[in-house]
């Protein structure tokens, strides 16, 4: 049984970067797990209503995808640089060893958001073959408003595509759950822009709509 773990720095990153792929893999009978790194909590300065709203969004998204497992580190958003990386790696390692995924999807190394960079480093450290031999494929996802603002000499160049033609509409419906993250075009995280990116990536690989990834490791037996 193929198992995939998607690691999102923040709630909504999983849908922006791999929502169609999640839906496709679930439809194909694969087991899919979601690890979220951060959350809004009152101790981080967020209001109780904000926390309750975000918790409800996470629950609704979890149910919409019908994930086989959900994990939340609940670290402080936009502040991951204050945590020792070894602590984050330790917690991620525990989850990866529990799930034992064959496929791991993580943020792109050069995303502009510092949380994305840190989660990339911490997750990638947990994909070494001699410690995690069950991990056979590692993919970096493309996240609107973060990946597209990476340094020009380190821009995202995809080499792995997933046809999500049959799943784009559902992906957009799920993203609507994150009401506070949606804006109108030209805001990057608009429904129009999500669809446009999927269309552009589809044209790159000969399908109507696609999600693009950067393949970091692939082990075939």
Short mmCIF file of C-alpha atoms in Angstrom, two decimals:
data_model
loop_
_atom_site.label_atom_id
_atom_site.label_comp_id
_atom_site.label_asym_id
_atom_site.label_seq_id
_atom_site.Cartn_x
_atom_site.Cartn_y
_atom_site.Cartn_z
CA UNK A 1 0.00 0.00 0.00
CA UNK A 2 1.48 3.32 -1.11
CA UNK A 3 1.51 5.97 1.62
CA UNK A 4 2.11 9.68 1.11
CA UNK A 5 2.86 12.30 3.75
CA UNK A 6 2.41 15.96 2.88
CA UNK A 7 4.07 18.44 5.23
CA UNK A 8 2.63 21.96 5.25
CA UNK A 9 4.21 24.89 7.11
CA UNK A 10 0.74 26.44 7.47
CA UNK A 11 -2.85 25.32 6.92
CA UNK A 12 -3.65 26.03 3.23
CA UNK A 13 -0.17 25.17 1.93
CA UNK A 14 -1.20 21.53 1.48
CA UNK A 15 -4.09 22.57 -0.76
CA UNK A 16 -2.25 25.25 -2.72
CA UNK A 17 0.70 22.99 -3.44
CA UNK A 18 -0.80 19.54 -3.74
CA UNK A 19 -4.58 19.60 -3.32
CA UNK A 20 -5.24 17.92 -6.65
CA UNK A 21 -2.55 15.31 -6.04
CA UNK A 22 -4.02 14.50 -2.63
CA UNK A 23 -7.46 13.98 -4.18
CA UNK A 24 -6.04 11.89 -7.02
CA UNK A 25 -4.05 9.64 -4.71
CA UNK A 26 -7.02 9.15 -2.39
CA UNK A 27 -9.18 8.22 -5.38
CA UNK A 28 -6.54 5.68 -6.42
CA UNK A 29 -6.67 4.04 -3.01
CA UNK A 30 -3.39 5.34 -1.66
CA UNK A 31 -3.13 6.35 1.99
CA UNK A 32 -2.49 10.07 2.46
CA UNK A 33 -1.41 11.79 5.68
CA UNK A 34 -1.19 15.48 6.54
CA UNK A 35 1.39 16.99 8.88
CA UNK A 36 0.80 20.67 9.65
CA UNK A 37 3.58 22.58 11.36
CA UNK A 38 1.93 25.72 12.77
CA UNK A 39 -1.32 26.91 14.25
CA UNK A 40 -2.87 30.07 15.67
CA UNK A 41 -3.02 29.88 19.46
CA UNK A 42 -3.94 32.45 22.09
CA UNK A 43 -0.48 32.15 23.66
CA UNK A 44 0.95 33.32 20.32
CA UNK A 45 -1.15 36.49 20.45
CA UNK A 46 -4.12 35.36 18.38
CA UNK A 47 -7.68 35.95 19.54
CA UNK A 48 -9.82 33.07 20.75
CA UNK A 49 -12.19 33.60 17.83
CA UNK A 50 -9.28 33.44 15.36
CA UNK A 51 -8.07 30.19 16.88
CA UNK A 52 -11.54 28.64 16.83
CA UNK A 53 -12.04 29.70 13.22
CA UNK A 54 -8.71 28.23 12.14
CA UNK A 55 -9.34 25.00 14.06
CA UNK A 56 -12.70 24.68 12.32
CA UNK A 57 -11.06 25.27 8.93
CA UNK A 58 -8.45 22.59 9.61
CA UNK A 59 -11.12 20.12 10.69
CA UNK A 60 -13.23 20.84 7.61
CA UNK A 61 -10.26 20.45 5.26
CA UNK A 62 -9.22 17.24 6.99
CA UNK A 63 -12.72 15.84 6.47
CA UNK A 64 -12.94 17.07 2.87
CA UNK A 65 -9.79 15.20 1.87
CA UNK A 66 -10.58 12.25 4.15
CA UNK A 67 -6.95 12.02 5.23
CA UNK A 68 -5.83 8.74 6.71
CA UNK A 69 -4.07 10.62 9.48
CA UNK A 70 -3.55 14.21 10.64
CA UNK A 71 -0.75 15.59 12.80
CA UNK A 72 -0.25 19.15 14.01
CA UNK A 73 2.95 20.41 15.63
CA UNK A 74 1.12 23.66 16.52
CA UNK A 75 4.26 25.77 16.42
CA UNK A 76 4.05 29.56 16.23
CA UNK A 77 3.44 30.87 12.70
CA UNK A 78 6.09 33.13 11.16
CA UNK A 79 8.36 32.35 14.09
CA UNK A 80 9.88 28.95 13.39
CA UNK A 81 13.34 30.47 13.44
CA UNK A 82 13.10 30.82 17.22
CA UNK A 83 12.86 27.05 17.71
CA UNK A 84 16.01 24.91 17.73
CA UNK A 85 15.91 22.93 14.49
CA UNK A 86 16.80 19.75 16.33
CA UNK A 87 13.51 20.00 18.25
CA UNK A 88 11.47 20.35 15.06
CA UNK A 89 13.39 17.54 13.38
CA UNK A 90 12.82 15.27 16.37
CA UNK A 91 9.05 15.76 16.27
CA UNK A 92 8.86 15.34 12.49
CA UNK A 93 11.02 12.22 12.71
CA UNK A 94 8.62 10.65 15.20
CA UNK A 95 5.71 11.16 12.82
CA UNK A 96 7.58 9.93 9.75
CA UNK A 97 8.64 6.80 11.61
CA UNK A 98 5.04 6.25 12.67
CA UNK A 99 3.50 6.78 9.22
CA UNK A 100 6.39 5.24 7.23
CA UNK A 101 5.46 7.08 4.01
CA UNK A 102 6.79 6.01 0.63
CA UNK A 103 6.25 9.53 -0.74
CA UNK A 104 6.98 12.77 1.10
CA UNK A 105 5.86 16.17 -0.19
CA UNK A 106 7.39 19.26 1.38
CA UNK A 107 7.85 22.99 0.65
CA UNK A 108 10.44 24.24 -1.83
CA UNK A 109 13.84 25.01 -0.34
CA UNK A 110 13.91 28.56 -1.67
CA UNK A 111 10.37 29.71 -0.85
CA UNK A 112 10.47 33.30 0.34
CA UNK A 113 8.74 32.56 3.68
CA UNK A 114 11.20 31.65 6.43
CA UNK A 115 8.80 29.04 7.85
CA UNK A 116 8.83 27.23 4.50
CA UNK A 117 12.63 27.20 4.37
CA UNK A 118 12.89 25.80 7.88
CA UNK A 119 10.28 23.10 7.34
CA UNK A 120 12.04 22.08 4.13
CA UNK A 121 15.34 21.66 5.97
CA UNK A 122 13.79 19.78 8.88
CA UNK A 123 11.70 17.42 6.75
CA UNK A 124 14.47 16.76 4.24
CA UNK A 125 16.70 15.75 7.14
CA UNK A 126 14.14 13.03 7.84
CA UNK A 127 14.35 11.42 4.40
CA UNK A 128 17.87 9.98 4.55
CA UNK A 129 17.77 6.46 3.12
CA UNK A 130 19.94 4.90 5.82
CA UNK A 131 17.57 6.11 8.55
CA UNK A 132 14.24 6.15 6.69
CA UNK A 133 14.55 3.37 4.07
CA UNK A 134 10.80 3.35 3.39
CA UNK A 135 10.93 6.86 1.84
CA UNK A 136 11.32 6.28 -1.90
CA UNK A 137 10.19 9.60 -3.38
CA UNK A 138 10.65 13.18 -2.16
CA UNK A 139 8.88 16.07 -3.91
CA UNK A 140 8.94 19.83 -3.33
CA UNK A 141 5.62 21.51 -4.04
CA UNK A 142 4.86 24.87 -5.61
CA UNK A 143 2.94 27.27 -3.34
CA UNK A 144 1.49 30.48 -4.76
CA UNK A 145 2.69 33.66 -3.02
CA UNK A 146 5.79 31.89 -1.66
CA UNK A 147 7.49 29.76 -4.33
CA UNK A 148 6.98 32.36 -7.05
CA UNK A 149 8.88 34.95 -4.99
CA UNK A 150 12.05 32.89 -4.58
CA UNK A 151 15.41 34.35 -5.66
CA UNK A 152 15.69 34.66 -9.42
CA UNK A 153 18.75 32.41 -9.57
CA UNK A 154 17.05 29.76 -7.43
CA UNK A 155 13.62 29.80 -9.01
CA UNK A 156 11.33 26.78 -9.03
CA UNK A 157 12.04 24.59 -12.06
CA UNK A 158 9.61 21.63 -11.99
CA UNK A 159 10.56 18.22 -13.29
CA UNK A 160 7.60 16.18 -12.03
CA UNK A 161 3.95 16.77 -12.93
CA UNK A 162 0.66 15.29 -11.76
CA UNK A 163 -2.43 15.48 -13.97
CA UNK A 164 -5.20 16.96 -11.79
CA UNK A 165 -7.69 17.67 -14.57
CA UNK A 166 -10.38 15.61 -12.85
CA UNK A 167 -9.66 17.12 -9.44
CA UNK A 168 -9.12 20.86 -9.93
CA UNK A 169 -12.73 21.86 -9.24
CA UNK A 170 -12.71 19.94 -5.95
CA UNK A 171 -9.35 21.48 -5.03
CA UNK A 172 -10.80 24.96 -5.52
CA UNK A 173 -13.86 24.08 -3.44
CA UNK A 174 -11.67 22.89 -0.60
CA UNK A 175 -9.50 26.00 -0.76
CA UNK A 176 -12.62 28.13 -0.28
CA UNK A 177 -12.73 26.76 3.28
CA UNK A 178 -9.76 29.01 4.05
CA UNK A 179 -11.82 32.19 3.74
CA UNK A 180 -9.18 34.51 5.20
CA UNK A 181 -6.51 33.29 2.76
CA UNK A 182 -8.44 34.07 -0.43
CA UNK A 183 -8.26 37.39 -2.26
CA UNK A 184 -9.30 38.75 -5.62
CA UNK A 185 -6.94 38.79 -8.58
CA UNK A 186 -4.16 40.00 -8.72
CA UNK A 187 -3.79 38.75 -5.13
CA UNK A 188 -1.67 35.58 -5.57
CA UNK A 189 -3.97 33.27 -3.60
CA UNK A 190 -7.08 33.90 -5.66
CA UNK A 191 -9.14 31.09 -7.15
CA UNK A 192 -8.45 32.56 -10.58
CA UNK A 193 -4.70 32.39 -10.07
CA UNK A 194 -4.79 28.86 -8.67
CA UNK A 195 -6.64 27.74 -11.78
CA UNK A 196 -4.33 29.72 -14.06
CA UNK A 197 -1.24 28.10 -12.55
CA UNK A 198 -2.79 24.64 -12.96
CA UNK A 199 -3.54 25.45 -16.59
CA UNK A 200 0.00 26.71 -17.21
CA UNK A 201 1.55 23.63 -15.59
CA UNK A 202 -0.82 21.44 -17.57
CA UNK A 203 0.38 23.01 -20.80
CA UNK A 204 3.92 22.10 -19.78
CA UNK A 205 3.11 18.40 -19.67
CA UNK A 206 0.33 17.95 -22.22
CA UNK A 207 -2.76 17.86 -20.00
CA UNK A 208 -5.51 20.35 -19.18
CA UNK A 209 -4.55 21.00 -15.55
CA UNK A 210 -1.57 19.86 -13.51
CA UNK A 211 0.36 20.41 -10.31
CA UNK A 212 4.13 20.76 -10.60
CA UNK A 213 6.81 19.51 -8.25
CA UNK A 214 10.57 19.40 -7.95
CA UNK A 215 11.71 15.79 -7.64
CA UNK A 216 14.44 15.59 -5.00
CA UNK A 217 14.79 11.83 -4.71
CA UNK A 218 13.40 8.76 -6.44
CA UNK A 219 14.40 5.20 -5.56
CA UNK A 220 13.07 2.42 -7.76
CA UNK A 221 13.26 -1.25 -6.85
#
